Amino acid sequence: MIPPGSTIGIVGGGQLGRMLSIAAAQLGYRCHIFDPHPNPCAADVAAAFTRAEFDDIPALQAFAAKVDIVTYEFENLPVEPLALLGDKLRPGVRSLAIAQERAEEKTFIESTGARVAPWRPIDGLDDVRSAVSELGLPLVLKTRCYGYDGKGQAWVRSADELDAAWDAIGRAPAIAEAAVAFITEYSVILCRWADGRHVFWDSPENEHRDGILHRSTVPGGEAVAAQVEEARAAALRIAEALDHVGVLTVEFFASADGPLVNEIAPRVHNSGHWTIEGAVTSQFEQHIRAICDLHPGLTGLTRGGATMENLIGSDIDRWPELVGERGVHVHLYGKDDARPGRKMGHVTRVIR
Ligand code: AMP
């Protein structure tokens, strides 16, 4: 057990690291952020900050020597330097490695018995042509690495869009995925302990705009209720196969013939932000509890449910009106540059 009073190292200093640090502080831990940017928003609420590149091994080792345990808040991190941290890293590097390469991720998910949309690996234009004839149209090209929030993706809706889509993703190694005619999207958010104990939260139904999460709602609708049991079983098999410790999120499409996994995030997730006010224990506190091997907290709803909406880019300008709205929980991440598509904050409304 890593007791309160200890220091938790967090690799990555974005809003997830910020909300993890706030939750850790409530339990009496100190956090130390490791990030290459000059003023990452998590550093504002943490006890210490190391500014270094993620592959700077001496800096990473000096950081690890100052903390009692290390976790990470996003998955596009080089695996080898973090592998040197061994057992001090929770979750381990296997969860990290699987989630950062889409072809390996899909193969792994299928190996656990969960289903994904039909897909093919793509290494050149010829592969895109064969994928079109095998999977049909429309299909989506997704780069194998460094894709998030719809980045590194291009749709092919007709045969004449094929070259443009391949150019749009930078002719990088990719996968082609058949379009899923989904009823809705939802996620399973679970937290697992090293001894196998695990908990789930209610599964939020998720709406995306331009490939970025716009709103999460719990409880989800009928389609989510009908599929969540099967989806939870699949998500747990994934967590067990990874021997994952901490929060793991699996995003699903609710298709007419059941849950299809879209992707895995080996971490706390945007679709779980509602748990701060909407659940007895938030995903952030639970992650800290699991990596430090404290007792699991209850995950039930505090009220009838909740909706969470992201504040993206200039949405942040609405903050005066939002903080004036009765009962709304406003979270601003303290980022100064409200670029289009950048996650600047979120609001949660708890349903009574
Ligand atoms: P991703 O970055 O892969 O999570 O994709 C972002 C969003 O794009 C998803 O949440 C879906 O709304 C949409 N999307 C991605 N892949 C597909 C697909 N194969 N079929 C239909 N919609 C998709």
GROMACS .gro file of C-alpha atoms and ligand atoms in nm:
model
  375
    1MET     CA    1   0.000   0.000   0.000
    2ILE     CA    2   0.113   0.352  -0.082
    3PRO     CA    3  -0.025   0.553   0.213
    4PRO     CA    4  -0.154   0.912   0.210
    5GLY     CA    5   0.140   1.150   0.252
    6SER     CA    6   0.327   0.974  -0.030
    7THR     CA    7   0.403   1.138  -0.365
    8ILE     CA    8   0.239   1.024  -0.689
    9GLY     CA    9   0.421   1.097  -1.014
   10ILE     CA   10   0.196   1.169  -1.312
   11VAL     CA   11   0.340   1.154  -1.663
   12GLY     CA   12   0.144   1.408  -1.868
   13GLY     CA   13   0.019   1.742  -1.742
   14GLY     CA   14  -0.316   1.796  -1.917
   15GLN     CA   15  -0.661   1.826  -1.764
   16LEU     CA   16  -0.670   1.455  -1.671
   17GLY     CA   17  -0.351   1.500  -1.469
   18ARG     CA   18  -0.500   1.812  -1.317
   19MET     CA   19  -0.817   1.634  -1.201
   20LEU     CA   20  -0.612   1.334  -1.079
   21SER     CA   21  -0.395   1.572  -0.874
   22ILE     CA   22  -0.698   1.741  -0.719
   23ALA     CA   23  -0.844   1.401  -0.622
   24ALA     CA   24  -0.509   1.283  -0.487
   25ALA     CA   25  -0.473   1.598  -0.277
   26GLN     CA   26  -0.812   1.531  -0.118
   27LEU     CA   27  -0.675   1.195   0.000
   28GLY     CA   28  -0.360   1.357   0.138
   29TYR     CA   29  -0.118   1.271  -0.145
   30ARG     CA   30   0.122   1.506  -0.319
   31CYS     CA   31   0.155   1.493  -0.698
   32HIS     CA   32   0.458   1.554  -0.918
   33ILE     CA   33   0.387   1.625  -1.287
   34PHE     CA   34   0.626   1.527  -1.569
   35ASP     CA   35   0.557   1.704  -1.900
   36PRO     CA   36   0.758   1.874  -2.179
   37HIS     CA   37   0.540   2.188  -2.199
   38PRO     CA   38   0.637   2.507  -2.013
   39ASN     CA   39   0.316   2.545  -1.810
   40PRO     CA   40   0.097   2.233  -1.823
   41CYS     CA   41  -0.239   2.290  -1.656
   42ALA     CA   42  -0.189   2.003  -1.408
   43ALA     CA   43   0.125   2.170  -1.267
   44ASP     CA   44  -0.091   2.457  -1.132
   45VAL     CA   45  -0.251   2.222  -0.879
   46ALA     CA   46   0.040   1.984  -0.809
   47ALA     CA   47   0.320   1.997  -0.551
   48ALA     CA   48   0.604   1.962  -0.803
   49PHE     CA   49   0.670   1.979  -1.177
   50THR     CA   50   0.953   1.845  -1.391
   51ARG     CA   51   0.972   1.988  -1.740
   52ALA     CA   52   1.139   1.735  -1.970
   53GLU     CA   53   1.072   1.542  -2.288
   54PHE     CA   54   0.896   1.207  -2.236
   55ASP     CA   55   1.195   1.018  -2.379
   56ASP     CA   56   1.452   1.198  -2.160
   57ILE     CA   57   1.559   0.889  -1.964
   58PRO     CA   58   1.788   1.063  -1.706
   59ALA     CA   59   1.510   1.318  -1.631
   60LEU     CA   60   1.252   1.039  -1.605
   61GLN     CA   61   1.472   0.840  -1.367
   62ALA     CA   62   1.541   1.146  -1.149
   63PHE     CA   63   1.164   1.210  -1.138
   64ALA     CA   64   1.090   0.845  -1.052
   65ALA     CA   65   1.344   0.856  -0.768
   66LYS     CA   66   1.152   1.146  -0.609
   67VAL     CA   67   0.809   0.980  -0.615
   68ASP     CA   68   0.658   0.667  -0.457
   69ILE     CA   69   0.460   0.552  -0.761
   70VAL     CA   70   0.414   0.669  -1.121
   71THR     CA   71   0.100   0.678  -1.334
   72TYR     CA   72   0.020   0.833  -1.672
   73GLU     CA   73  -0.266   1.044  -1.798
   74PHE     CA   74  -0.240   0.989  -2.172
   75GLU     CA   75  -0.122   0.707  -2.391
   76ASN     CA   76   0.087   0.863  -2.667
   77LEU     CA   77   0.406   0.816  -2.466
   78PRO     CA   78   0.723   0.631  -2.566
   79VAL     CA   79   0.707   0.284  -2.411
   80GLU     CA   80   1.076   0.201  -2.364
   81PRO     CA   81   1.170   0.484  -2.124
   82LEU     CA   82   0.862   0.412  -1.911
   83ALA     CA   83   0.936   0.038  -1.912
   84LEU     CA   84   1.252   0.120  -1.712
   85LEU     CA   85   1.029   0.221  -1.419
   86GLY     CA   86   0.919  -0.144  -1.377
   87ASP     CA   87   0.668  -0.206  -1.098
   88LYS     CA   88   0.672   0.158  -0.996
   89LEU     CA   89   0.453   0.229  -1.300
   90ARG     CA   90   0.078   0.166  -1.264
   91PRO     CA   91  -0.088   0.080  -1.495
   92GLY     CA   92   0.205  -0.105  -1.653
   93VAL     CA   93   0.356  -0.057  -1.997
   94ARG     CA   94   0.148  -0.334  -2.154
   95SER     CA   95  -0.169  -0.123  -2.121
   96LEU     CA   96   0.022   0.172  -2.268
   97ALA     CA   97   0.169  -0.019  -2.562
   98ILE     CA   98  -0.159  -0.180  -2.667
   99ALA     CA   99  -0.353   0.145  -2.672
  100GLN     CA  100  -0.111   0.340  -2.889
  101GLU     CA  101  -0.104   0.131  -3.207
  102ARG     CA  102  -0.445   0.077  -3.365
  103ALA     CA  103  -0.367  -0.243  -3.557
  104GLU     CA  104  -0.221  -0.410  -3.246
  105GLU     CA  105  -0.509  -0.276  -3.038
  106LYS     CA  106  -0.771  -0.428  -3.273
  107THR     CA  107  -0.588  -0.763  -3.292
  108PHE     CA  108  -0.558  -0.771  -2.912
  109ILE     CA  109  -0.926  -0.680  -2.859
  110GLU     CA  110  -1.032  -0.958  -3.097
  111SER     CA  111  -0.802  -1.203  -2.915
  112THR     CA  112  -1.001  -1.142  -2.593
  113GLY     CA  113  -1.322  -1.243  -2.771
  114ALA     CA  114  -1.463  -0.890  -2.802
  115ARG     CA  115  -1.586  -0.769  -3.140
  116VAL     CA  116  -1.471  -0.470  -3.345
  117ALA     CA  117  -1.586  -0.326  -3.679
  118PRO     CA  118  -1.437  -0.508  -3.983
  119TRP     CA  119  -1.091  -0.360  -4.049
  120ARG     CA  120  -0.773  -0.403  -4.255
  121PRO     CA  121  -0.414  -0.286  -4.203
  122ILE     CA  122  -0.309  -0.021  -4.458
  123ASP     CA  123   0.049   0.040  -4.571
  124GLY     CA  124  -0.011   0.192  -4.915
  125LEU     CA  125  -0.267   0.300  -5.170
  126ASP     CA  126  -0.307  -0.057  -5.300
  127ASP     CA  127  -0.416  -0.167  -4.952
  128VAL     CA  128  -0.674   0.115  -4.948
  129ARG     CA  129  -0.810  -0.009  -5.284
  130SER     CA  130  -0.837  -0.368  -5.157
  131ALA     CA  131  -0.999  -0.249  -4.834
  132VAL     CA  132  -1.262  -0.063  -5.037
  133SER     CA  133  -1.346  -0.378  -5.233
  134GLU     CA  134  -1.343  -0.603  -4.923
  135LEU     CA  135  -1.513  -0.376  -4.667
  136GLY     CA  136  -1.727  -0.162  -4.900
  137LEU     CA  137  -1.798   0.209  -4.871
  138PRO     CA  138  -1.806   0.425  -4.674
  139LEU     CA  139  -1.497   0.344  -4.469
  140VAL     CA  140  -1.265   0.544  -4.249
  141LEU     CA  141  -0.885   0.553  -4.256
  142LYS     CA  142  -0.724   0.597  -3.914
  143THR     CA  143  -0.351   0.637  -3.859
  144ARG     CA  144  -0.210   0.354  -3.648
  145CYS     CA  145  -0.032   0.593  -3.408
  146TYR     CA  146  -0.095   0.934  -3.253
  147GLY     CA  147  -0.465   0.953  -3.336
  148TYR     CA  148  -0.706   1.105  -3.085
  149ASP     CA  149  -1.025   1.315  -3.089
  150GLY     CA  150  -1.084   1.227  -3.454
  151LYS     CA  151  -0.732   1.343  -3.556
  152GLY     CA  152  -0.546   1.129  -3.809
  153GLN     CA  153  -0.877   1.015  -3.962
  154ALA     CA  154  -1.021   1.054  -4.311
  155TRP     CA  155  -1.347   0.918  -4.452
  156VAL     CA  156  -1.372   0.756  -4.794
  157ARG     CA  157  -1.733   0.787  -4.911
  158SER     CA  158  -1.683   0.723  -5.283
  159ALA     CA  159  -1.405   0.564  -5.488
  160ASP     CA  160  -1.287   0.904  -5.615
  161GLU     CA  161  -1.208   1.017  -5.257
  162LEU     CA  162  -0.957   0.739  -5.207
  163ASP     CA  163  -0.637   0.927  -5.301
  164ALA     CA  164  -0.742   1.241  -5.112
  165ALA     CA  165  -0.812   1.041  -4.794
  166TRP     CA  166  -0.475   0.865  -4.813
  167ASP     CA  167  -0.308   1.207  -4.856
  168ALA     CA  168  -0.516   1.355  -4.572
  169ILE     CA  169  -0.375   1.109  -4.319
  170GLY     CA  170  -0.023   1.187  -4.442
  171ARG     CA  171   0.025   0.847  -4.617
  172ALA     CA  172   0.110   0.709  -4.273
  173PRO     CA  173   0.064   0.343  -4.168
  174ALA     CA  174  -0.305   0.315  -4.095
  175ILE     CA  175  -0.605   0.090  -4.066
  176ALA     CA  176  -0.921   0.100  -4.278
  177GLU     CA  177  -1.240   0.044  -4.082
  178ALA     CA  178  -1.590  -0.017  -4.215
  179ALA     CA  179  -1.846   0.247  -4.122
  180VAL     CA  180  -2.058   0.129  -3.830
  181ALA     CA  181  -2.427   0.218  -3.855
  182PHE     CA  182  -2.440   0.257  -3.479
  183ILE     CA  183  -2.756   0.323  -3.277
  184THR     CA  184  -2.550   0.521  -3.029
  185GLU     CA  185  -2.207   0.530  -2.862
  186TYR     CA  186  -2.126   0.459  -2.499
  187SER     CA  187  -1.832   0.370  -2.281
  188VAL     CA  188  -1.758   0.122  -2.006
  189ILE     CA  189  -1.541   0.280  -1.737
  190LEU     CA  190  -1.397   0.036  -1.488
  191CYS     CA  191  -1.130   0.040  -1.223
  192ARG     CA  192  -0.924  -0.267  -1.140
  193TRP     CA  193  -0.695  -0.345  -0.849
  194ALA     CA  194  -0.376  -0.556  -0.867
  195ASP     CA  195  -0.554  -0.844  -0.688
  196GLY     CA  196  -0.832  -0.850  -0.950
  197ARG     CA  197  -1.100  -0.660  -0.758
  198HIS     CA  198  -1.286  -0.427  -0.993
  199VAL     CA  199  -1.574  -0.182  -1.006
  200PHE     CA  200  -1.782  -0.028  -1.288
  201TRP     CA  201  -1.961   0.302  -1.311
  202ASP     CA  202  -2.292   0.350  -1.492
  203SER     CA  203  -2.210   0.356  -1.863
  204PRO     CA  204  -2.246   0.702  -2.017
  205GLU     CA  205  -2.405   0.746  -2.359
  206ASN     CA  206  -2.169   0.964  -2.561
  207GLU     CA  207  -2.237   1.216  -2.840
  208HIS     CA  208  -1.949   1.334  -3.055
  209ARG     CA  209  -1.918   1.644  -3.272
  210ASP     CA  210  -1.641   1.657  -3.535
  211GLY     CA  211  -1.485   1.347  -3.379
  212ILE     CA  212  -1.462   1.511  -3.032
  213LEU     CA  213  -1.677   1.412  -2.736
  214HIS     CA  214  -1.953   1.670  -2.694
  215ARG     CA  215  -2.182   1.526  -2.427
  216SER     CA  216  -2.199   1.224  -2.194
  217THR     CA  217  -2.523   1.128  -2.024
  218VAL     CA  218  -2.602   0.879  -1.749
  219PRO     CA  219  -2.811   0.678  -1.734
  220GLY     CA  220  -2.775   0.594  -2.104
  221GLY     CA  221  -3.079   0.512  -2.316
  222GLU     CA  222  -3.242   0.177  -2.396
  223ALA     CA  223  -2.974   0.061  -2.640
  224VAL     CA  224  -2.706   0.109  -2.374
  225ALA     CA  225  -2.912  -0.068  -2.107
  226ALA     CA  226  -2.968  -0.362  -2.344
  227GLN     CA  227  -2.597  -0.408  -2.422
  228VAL     CA  228  -2.411  -0.295  -2.114
  229GLU     CA  229  -2.383  -0.636  -1.952
  230GLU     CA  230  -2.211  -0.787  -2.257
  231ALA     CA  231  -1.995  -0.474  -2.295
  232ARG     CA  232  -1.885  -0.489  -1.930
  233ALA     CA  233  -1.787  -0.853  -1.964
  234ALA     CA  234  -1.579  -0.765  -2.273
  235ALA     CA  235  -1.416  -0.466  -2.101
  236LEU     CA  236  -1.326  -0.677  -1.799
  237ARG     CA  237  -1.167  -0.945  -2.017
  238ILE     CA  238  -0.958  -0.669  -2.178
  239ALA     CA  239  -0.853  -0.533  -1.836
  240GLU     CA  240  -0.763  -0.881  -1.714
  241ALA     CA  241  -0.566  -0.969  -2.026
  242LEU     CA  242  -0.363  -0.649  -1.972
  243ASP     CA  243  -0.336  -0.710  -1.596
  244HIS     CA  244  -0.443  -0.348  -1.583
  245VAL     CA  245  -0.430  -0.157  -1.252
  246GLY     CA  246  -0.631   0.166  -1.230
  247VAL     CA  247  -0.908   0.308  -1.446
  248LEU     CA  248  -0.957   0.164  -1.794
  249THR     CA  249  -1.212   0.296  -2.042
  250VAL     CA  250  -1.349   0.104  -2.338
  251GLU     CA  251  -1.550   0.297  -2.597
  252PHE     CA  252  -1.829   0.105  -2.769
  253PHE     CA  253  -2.060   0.142  -3.065
  254ALA     CA  254  -2.410   0.009  -2.992
  255SER     CA  255  -2.472  -0.173  -3.319
  256ALA     CA  256  -2.791  -0.359  -3.409
  257ASP     CA  257  -2.616  -0.689  -3.333
  258GLY     CA  258  -2.455  -0.588  -3.004
  259PRO     CA  259  -2.152  -0.404  -2.866
  260LEU     CA  260  -1.855  -0.333  -3.095
  261VAL     CA  261  -1.539  -0.198  -2.933
  262ASN     CA  262  -1.421   0.129  -3.089
  263GLU     CA  263  -1.110   0.189  -2.880
  264ILE     CA  264  -0.944   0.144  -2.542
  265ALA     CA  265  -0.805   0.420  -2.322
  266PRO     CA  266  -0.582   0.283  -2.041
  267ARG     CA  267  -0.674   0.576  -1.816
  268VAL     CA  268  -0.939   0.805  -1.678
  269HIS     CA  269  -1.154   0.934  -1.963
  270ASN     CA  270  -1.347   1.240  -2.074
  271SER     CA  271  -1.671   1.037  -2.074
  272GLY     CA  272  -1.617   0.979  -1.700
  273HIS     CA  273  -1.588   1.343  -1.590
  274TRP     CA  274  -1.950   1.334  -1.473
  275THR     CA  275  -1.841   1.098  -1.192
  276ILE     CA  276  -1.689   1.392  -0.998
  277GLU     CA  277  -2.034   1.509  -0.889
  278GLY     CA  278  -2.258   1.235  -1.031
  279ALA     CA  279  -2.104   0.930  -0.859
  280VAL     CA  280  -2.012   0.859  -0.496
  281THR     CA  281  -1.645   0.810  -0.592
  282SER     CA  282  -1.508   0.983  -0.902
  283GLN     CA  283  -1.296   0.806  -1.164
  284PHE     CA  284  -1.003   1.025  -1.054
  285GLU     CA  285  -1.022   0.933  -0.684
  286GLN     CA  286  -1.078   0.566  -0.771
  287HIS     CA  287  -0.770   0.560  -0.994
  288ILE     CA  288  -0.563   0.696  -0.707
  289ARG     CA  289  -0.719   0.438  -0.470
  290ALA     CA  290  -0.639   0.152  -0.710
  291ILE     CA  291  -0.278   0.245  -0.791
  292CYS     CA  292  -0.209   0.308  -0.421
  293ASP     CA  293  -0.392  -0.012  -0.323
  294LEU     CA  294  -0.649   0.157  -0.097
  295HIS     CA  295  -0.999   0.014  -0.054
  296PRO     CA  296  -1.237   0.064  -0.354
  297GLY     CA  297  -1.489   0.347  -0.321
  298LEU     CA  298  -1.858   0.309  -0.407
  299THR     CA  299  -1.943   0.395  -0.768
  300GLY     CA  300  -2.322   0.439  -0.750
  301LEU     CA  301  -2.499   0.756  -0.865
  302THR     CA  302  -2.532   1.040  -0.613
  303ARG     CA  303  -2.870   1.137  -0.770
  304GLY     CA  304  -3.080   1.032  -1.070
  305GLY     CA  305  -2.796   1.072  -1.319
  306ALA     CA  306  -2.586   1.343  -1.481
  307THR     CA  307  -2.494   1.510  -1.807
  308MET     CA  308  -2.146   1.639  -1.884
  309GLU     CA  309  -2.074   1.879  -2.170
  310ASN     CA  310  -1.731   1.975  -2.290
  311LEU     CA  311  -1.626   2.336  -2.337
  312ILE     CA  312  -1.424   2.322  -2.658
  313GLY     CA  313  -1.225   2.619  -2.793
  314SER     CA  314  -1.431   2.939  -2.775
  315ASP     CA  315  -1.710   2.762  -2.575
  316ILE     CA  316  -1.501   2.876  -2.279
  317ASP     CA  317  -1.627   3.231  -2.341
  318ARG     CA  318  -1.961   3.115  -2.201
  319TRP     CA  319  -1.813   3.078  -1.852
  320PRO     CA  320  -1.980   3.386  -1.695
  321GLU     CA  321  -2.326   3.264  -1.797
  322LEU     CA  322  -2.246   2.906  -1.690
  323VAL     CA  323  -2.117   2.993  -1.343
  324GLY     CA  324  -2.437   3.194  -1.297
  325GLU     CA  325  -2.657   2.891  -1.375
  326ARG     CA  326  -2.803   2.732  -1.062
  327GLY     CA  327  -2.672   2.385  -0.984
  328VAL     CA  328  -2.423   2.360  -1.271
  329HIS     CA  329  -2.072   2.241  -1.185
  330VAL     CA  330  -1.820   2.437  -1.391
  331HIS     CA  331  -1.470   2.299  -1.441
  332LEU     CA  332  -1.219   2.527  -1.615
  333TYR     CA  333  -0.880   2.377  -1.686
  334GLY     CA  334  -0.678   2.701  -1.662
  335LYS     CA  335  -0.548   2.678  -2.022
  336ASP     CA  336  -0.470   3.017  -2.174
  337ASP     CA  337  -0.499   2.952  -2.547
  338ALA     CA  338  -0.856   2.863  -2.654
  339ARG     CA  339  -0.761   2.707  -2.990
  340PRO     CA  340  -1.043   2.548  -3.195
  341GLY     CA  341  -1.086   2.184  -3.092
  342ARG     CA  342  -0.896   2.229  -2.763
  343LYS     CA  343  -1.063   2.098  -2.447
  344MET     CA  344  -1.083   2.406  -2.219
  345GLY     CA  345  -1.325   2.286  -1.952
  346HIS     CA  346  -1.650   2.101  -1.894
  347VAL     CA  347  -1.979   2.143  -1.711
  348THR     CA  348  -2.179   1.879  -1.527
  349ARG     CA  349  -2.545   1.896  -1.440
  350VAL     CA  350  -2.662   1.639  -1.187
  351ILE     CA  351  -3.014   1.514  -1.257
  352ARG     CA  352  -3.233   1.524  -0.947
  353AMP     P1  353  -1.215   0.759  -3.265
  353AMP     O1  354  -1.109   0.866  -3.258
  353AMP     O2  355  -1.173   0.637  -3.336
  353AMP     O3  356  -1.278   0.733  -3.133
  353AMP     O4  357  -1.331   0.823  -3.354
  353AMP     C1  358  -1.401   0.940  -3.314
  353AMP     C2  359  -1.547   0.930  -3.351
  353AMP     O5  360  -1.563   0.914  -3.493
  353AMP     C3  361  -1.617   0.810  -3.291
  353AMP     O6  362  -1.654   0.829  -3.158
  353AMP     C4  363  -1.737   0.797  -3.386
  353AMP     O7  364  -1.834   0.894  -3.356
  353AMP     C5  365  -1.675   0.828  -3.520
  353AMP     N1  366  -1.626   0.702  -3.581
  353AMP     C6  367  -1.502   0.648  -3.569
  353AMP     N2  368  -1.492   0.529  -3.633
  353AMP     C7  369  -1.613   0.505  -3.688
  353AMP     C8  370  -1.669   0.399  -3.767
  353AMP     N3  371  -1.596   0.292  -3.803
  353AMP     N4  372  -1.797   0.408  -3.803
  353AMP     C9  373  -1.875   0.515  -3.768
  353AMP     N5  374  -1.829   0.619  -3.695
  353AMP    C10  375  -1.700   0.615  -3.654
   0.00000   0.00000   0.00000
